[in-house]
Rosetta silent file (secondary structure, phi, psi, omega in degrees, C-alpha in Angstrom):
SEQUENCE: XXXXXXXXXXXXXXXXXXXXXXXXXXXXXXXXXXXXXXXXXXXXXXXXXXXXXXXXXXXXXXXXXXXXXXXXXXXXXXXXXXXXXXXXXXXXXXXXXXXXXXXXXXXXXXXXXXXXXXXXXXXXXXXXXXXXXXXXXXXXXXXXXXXXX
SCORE:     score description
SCORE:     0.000 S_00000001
   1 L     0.000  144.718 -145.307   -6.061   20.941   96.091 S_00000001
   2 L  -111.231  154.996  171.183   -2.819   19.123   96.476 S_00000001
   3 H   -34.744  -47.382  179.440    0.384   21.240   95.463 S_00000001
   4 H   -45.543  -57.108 -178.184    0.768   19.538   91.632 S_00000001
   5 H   -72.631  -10.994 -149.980   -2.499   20.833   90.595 S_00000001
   6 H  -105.652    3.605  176.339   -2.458   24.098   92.340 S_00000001
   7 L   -89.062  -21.590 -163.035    1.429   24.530   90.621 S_00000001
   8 H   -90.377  -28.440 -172.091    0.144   22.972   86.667 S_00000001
   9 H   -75.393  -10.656 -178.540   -3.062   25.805   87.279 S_00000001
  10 H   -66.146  -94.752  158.010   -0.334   28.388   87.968 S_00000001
  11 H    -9.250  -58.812  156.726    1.677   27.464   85.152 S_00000001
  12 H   -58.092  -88.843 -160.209   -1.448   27.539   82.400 S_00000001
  13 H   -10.910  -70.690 -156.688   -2.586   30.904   83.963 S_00000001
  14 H   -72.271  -14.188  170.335    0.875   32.737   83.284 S_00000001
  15 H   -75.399  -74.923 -127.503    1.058   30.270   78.973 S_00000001
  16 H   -64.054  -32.065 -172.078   -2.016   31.619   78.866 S_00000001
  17 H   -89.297  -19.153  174.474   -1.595   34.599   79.677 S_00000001
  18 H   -88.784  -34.036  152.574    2.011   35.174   77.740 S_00000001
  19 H   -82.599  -34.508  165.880    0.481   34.066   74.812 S_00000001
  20 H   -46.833  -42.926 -131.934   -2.881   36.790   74.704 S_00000001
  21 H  -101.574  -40.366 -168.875    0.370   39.229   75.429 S_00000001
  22 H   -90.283   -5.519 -179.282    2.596   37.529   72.400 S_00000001
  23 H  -118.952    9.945  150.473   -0.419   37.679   70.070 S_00000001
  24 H   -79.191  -45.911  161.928   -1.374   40.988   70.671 S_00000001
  25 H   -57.810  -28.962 -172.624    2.088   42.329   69.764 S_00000001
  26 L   -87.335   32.938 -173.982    2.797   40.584   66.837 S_00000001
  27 L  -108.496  -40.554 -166.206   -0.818   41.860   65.569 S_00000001
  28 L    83.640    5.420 -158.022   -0.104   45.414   66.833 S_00000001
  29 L  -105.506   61.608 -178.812   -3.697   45.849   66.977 S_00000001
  30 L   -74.906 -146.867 -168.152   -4.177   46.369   71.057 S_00000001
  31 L   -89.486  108.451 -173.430   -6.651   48.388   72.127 S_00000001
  32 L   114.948   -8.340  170.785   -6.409   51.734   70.702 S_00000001
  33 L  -132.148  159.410  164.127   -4.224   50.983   67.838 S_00000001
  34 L  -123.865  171.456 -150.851   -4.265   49.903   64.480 S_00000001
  35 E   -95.457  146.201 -177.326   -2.740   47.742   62.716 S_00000001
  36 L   -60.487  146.107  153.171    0.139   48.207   60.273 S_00000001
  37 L  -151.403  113.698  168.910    0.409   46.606   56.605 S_00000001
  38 E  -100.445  138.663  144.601    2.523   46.391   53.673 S_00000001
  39 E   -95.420  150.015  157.964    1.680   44.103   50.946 S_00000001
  40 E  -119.542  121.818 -171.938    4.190   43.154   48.464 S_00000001
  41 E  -117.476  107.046  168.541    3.533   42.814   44.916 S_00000001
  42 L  -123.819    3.642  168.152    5.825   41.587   42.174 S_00000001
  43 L   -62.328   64.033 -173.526    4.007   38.772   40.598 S_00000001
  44 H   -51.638  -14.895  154.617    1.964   39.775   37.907 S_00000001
  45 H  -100.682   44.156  140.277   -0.523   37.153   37.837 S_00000001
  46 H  -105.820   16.627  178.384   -0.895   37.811   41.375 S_00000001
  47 L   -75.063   -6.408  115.903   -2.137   41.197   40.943 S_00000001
  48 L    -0.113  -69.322 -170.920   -5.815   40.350   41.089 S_00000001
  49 H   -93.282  -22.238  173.217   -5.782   38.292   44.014 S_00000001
  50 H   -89.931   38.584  170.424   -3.540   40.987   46.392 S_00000001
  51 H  -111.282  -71.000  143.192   -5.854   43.751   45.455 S_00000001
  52 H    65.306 -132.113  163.065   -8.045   41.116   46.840 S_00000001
  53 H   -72.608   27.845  176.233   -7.055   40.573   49.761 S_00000001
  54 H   -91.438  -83.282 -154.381   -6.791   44.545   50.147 S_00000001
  55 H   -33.729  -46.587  150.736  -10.266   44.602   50.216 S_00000001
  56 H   -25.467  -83.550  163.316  -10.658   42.145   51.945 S_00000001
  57 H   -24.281  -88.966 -165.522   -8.134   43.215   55.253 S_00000001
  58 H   -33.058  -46.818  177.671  -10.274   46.274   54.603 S_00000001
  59 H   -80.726  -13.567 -144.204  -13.762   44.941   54.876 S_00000001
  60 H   -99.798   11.294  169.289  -12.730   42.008   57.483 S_00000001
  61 L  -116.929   18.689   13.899  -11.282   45.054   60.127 S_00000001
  62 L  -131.630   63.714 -160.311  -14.388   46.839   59.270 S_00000001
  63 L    65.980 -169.491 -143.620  -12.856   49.473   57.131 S_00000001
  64 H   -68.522  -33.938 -175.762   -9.998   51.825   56.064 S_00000001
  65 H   -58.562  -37.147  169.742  -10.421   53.807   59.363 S_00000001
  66 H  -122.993   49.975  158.789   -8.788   50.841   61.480 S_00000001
  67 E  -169.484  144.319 -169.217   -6.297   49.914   59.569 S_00000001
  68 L  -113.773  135.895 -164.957   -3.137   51.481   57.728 S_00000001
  69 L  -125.203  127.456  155.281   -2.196   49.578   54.403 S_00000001
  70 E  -132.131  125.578  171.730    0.730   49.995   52.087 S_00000001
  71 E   -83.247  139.292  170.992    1.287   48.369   48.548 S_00000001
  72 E  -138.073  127.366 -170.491    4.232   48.654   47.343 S_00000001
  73 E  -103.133  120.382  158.395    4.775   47.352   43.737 S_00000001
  74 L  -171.406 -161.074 -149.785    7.546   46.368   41.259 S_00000001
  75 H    52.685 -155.551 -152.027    9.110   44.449   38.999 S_00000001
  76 H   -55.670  -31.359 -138.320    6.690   42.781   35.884 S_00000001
  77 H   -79.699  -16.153  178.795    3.652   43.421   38.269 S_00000001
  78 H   -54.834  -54.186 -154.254    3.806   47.351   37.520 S_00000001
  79 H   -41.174  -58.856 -159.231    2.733   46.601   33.804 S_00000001
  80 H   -39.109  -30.243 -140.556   -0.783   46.119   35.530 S_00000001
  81 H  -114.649  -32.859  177.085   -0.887   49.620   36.729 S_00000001
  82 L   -54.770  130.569  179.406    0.440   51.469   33.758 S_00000001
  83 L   -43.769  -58.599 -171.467   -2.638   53.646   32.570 S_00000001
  84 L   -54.623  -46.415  171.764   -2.434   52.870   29.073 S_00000001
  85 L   -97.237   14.093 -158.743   -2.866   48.804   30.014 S_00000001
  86 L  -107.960  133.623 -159.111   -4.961   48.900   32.965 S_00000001
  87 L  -103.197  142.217  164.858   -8.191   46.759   32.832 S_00000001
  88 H   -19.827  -48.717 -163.932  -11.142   48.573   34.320 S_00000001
  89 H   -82.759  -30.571  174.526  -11.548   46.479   37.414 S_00000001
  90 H   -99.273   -1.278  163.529   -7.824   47.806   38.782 S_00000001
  91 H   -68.202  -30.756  172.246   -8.909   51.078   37.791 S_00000001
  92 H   -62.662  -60.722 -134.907  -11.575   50.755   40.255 S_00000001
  93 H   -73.927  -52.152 -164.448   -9.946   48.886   42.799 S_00000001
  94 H   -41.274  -59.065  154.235   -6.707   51.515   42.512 S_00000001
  95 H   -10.363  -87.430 -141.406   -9.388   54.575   42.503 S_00000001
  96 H   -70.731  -79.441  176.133  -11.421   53.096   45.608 S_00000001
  97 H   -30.062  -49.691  156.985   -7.882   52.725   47.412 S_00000001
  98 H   -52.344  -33.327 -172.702   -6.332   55.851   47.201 S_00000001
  99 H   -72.327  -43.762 -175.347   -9.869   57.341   48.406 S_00000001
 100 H   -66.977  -19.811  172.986   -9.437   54.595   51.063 S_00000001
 101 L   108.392  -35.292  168.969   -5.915   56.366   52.679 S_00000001
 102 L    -1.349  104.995  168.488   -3.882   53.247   50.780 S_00000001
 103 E   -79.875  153.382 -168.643   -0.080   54.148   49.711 S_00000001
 104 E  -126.944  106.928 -148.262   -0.170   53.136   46.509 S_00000001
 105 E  -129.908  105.719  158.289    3.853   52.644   46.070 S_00000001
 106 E   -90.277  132.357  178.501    6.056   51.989   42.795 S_00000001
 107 E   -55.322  129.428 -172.904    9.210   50.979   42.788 S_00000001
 108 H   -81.351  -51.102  150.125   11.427   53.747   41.352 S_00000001
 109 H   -11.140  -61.077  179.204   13.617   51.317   39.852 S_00000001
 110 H   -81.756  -31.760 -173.482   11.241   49.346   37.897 S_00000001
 111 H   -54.275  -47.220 -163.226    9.691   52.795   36.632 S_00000001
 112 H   -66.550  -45.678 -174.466   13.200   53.266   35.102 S_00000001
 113 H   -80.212  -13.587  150.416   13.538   49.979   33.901 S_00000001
 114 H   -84.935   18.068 -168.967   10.186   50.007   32.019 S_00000001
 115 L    46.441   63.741 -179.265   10.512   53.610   30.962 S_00000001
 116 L  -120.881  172.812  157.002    7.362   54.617   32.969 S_00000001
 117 L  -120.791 -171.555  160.398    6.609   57.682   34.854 S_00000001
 118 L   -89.016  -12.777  168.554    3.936   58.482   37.228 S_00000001
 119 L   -68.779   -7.246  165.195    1.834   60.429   34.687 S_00000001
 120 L   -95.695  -23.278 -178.419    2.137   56.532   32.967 S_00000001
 121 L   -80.421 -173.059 -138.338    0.795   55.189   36.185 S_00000001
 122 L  -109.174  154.909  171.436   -3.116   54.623   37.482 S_00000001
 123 L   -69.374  154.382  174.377   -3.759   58.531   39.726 S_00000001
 124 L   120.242  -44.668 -131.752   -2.914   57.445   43.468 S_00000001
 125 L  -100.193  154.775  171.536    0.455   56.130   42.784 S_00000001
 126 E  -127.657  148.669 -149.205    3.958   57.608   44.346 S_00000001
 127 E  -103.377  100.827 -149.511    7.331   57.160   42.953 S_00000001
 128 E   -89.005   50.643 -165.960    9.323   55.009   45.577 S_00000001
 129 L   -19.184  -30.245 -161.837   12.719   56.793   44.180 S_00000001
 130 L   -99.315  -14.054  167.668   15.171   54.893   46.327 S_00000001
 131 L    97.019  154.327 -120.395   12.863   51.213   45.354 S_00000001
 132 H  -105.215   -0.833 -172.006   10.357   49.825   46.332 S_00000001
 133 H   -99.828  -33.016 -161.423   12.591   46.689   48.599 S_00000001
 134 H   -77.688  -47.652 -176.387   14.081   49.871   50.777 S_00000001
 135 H   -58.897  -37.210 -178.617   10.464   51.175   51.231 S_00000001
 136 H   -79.826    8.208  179.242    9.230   47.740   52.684 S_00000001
 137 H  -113.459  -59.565  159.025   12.321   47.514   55.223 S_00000001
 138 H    -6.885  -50.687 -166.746   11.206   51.353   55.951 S_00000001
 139 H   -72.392  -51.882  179.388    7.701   50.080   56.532 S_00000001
 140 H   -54.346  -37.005 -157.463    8.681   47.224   59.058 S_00000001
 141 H   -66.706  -41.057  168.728   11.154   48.714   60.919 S_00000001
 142 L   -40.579  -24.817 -178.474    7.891   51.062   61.617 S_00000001
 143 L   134.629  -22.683 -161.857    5.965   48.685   62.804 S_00000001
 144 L   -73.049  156.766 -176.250    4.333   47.251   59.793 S_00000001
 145 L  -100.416  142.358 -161.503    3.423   43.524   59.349 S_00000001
 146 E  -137.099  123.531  177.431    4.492   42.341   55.832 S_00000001
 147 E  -112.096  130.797 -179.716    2.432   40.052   53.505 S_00000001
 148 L  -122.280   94.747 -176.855    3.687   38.720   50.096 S_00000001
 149 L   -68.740    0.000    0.000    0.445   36.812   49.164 S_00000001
């Protein structure tokens, strides 16, 4: 093997090897850990599809046990969640999530600015006093990976 080739097989070995190493941190998932997640929801007709994709993340790491999930919700998307307006199917989903280890996170803000409490919210949910943008900087700087679907 003449020097070129035995310097370009060097050279893919350590890319190859710097990338398994750069895509294991930004997953956070090595061996032995699990992986971090906030979703962020303030879209109300995206609440549907990031409940979703909860379940999803949830069935596709093969459930709640290896992986830690946080929603954290506010602005118009809270209406969904309010008790009183809450369609069966996010009563379920909400339900099944909290049971699943989920935080289930409202912005303390938007609670004020809709006049809700948490006895107006779906059971599950905690009152993110300081709002629900401080709790998601909270979550990363922790480690969490942050999806706005």
């Amino acid at each position: 093997m003449n020097r070129r080739n035995i310097l370009w097989s060097a050279v893919s070995a350590l890319g190859a090897a710097f990338g398994a190493s750069r895509a294991q941190a930004a997953t956070g998932a090595g061996p032995g850990n699990k992986l971090k997640v906030v979703y962020h929801l303030s879209d109300a007709e995206k609440v549907n599809f990031v409940l979703g994709n909860i379940q999803n993340h949830i069935d596709g790491v093969g459930g709640p046990d290896h992986v830690t999930i946080a929603l954290v919700i506010h602005g118009p998307a809270l209406k969904a969640f309010h008790s009183a307006q809450a369609n069966p199917d996010i009563s379920r989903r909400v339900s099944d999530f909290s049971k699943d280890g989920v935080e289930l996170a409202a912005c303390g803000n938007t609670m004020k600015a809709q006049n809700v409490t948490l006895a107006d919210l779906l059971p599950g949910f905690v009152n993110l006093e300081r709002g629900g943008v401080v709790r998601i900087a909270e979550l990363q700087s922790q480690g969490y990976l942050y999806l706005r679907p």
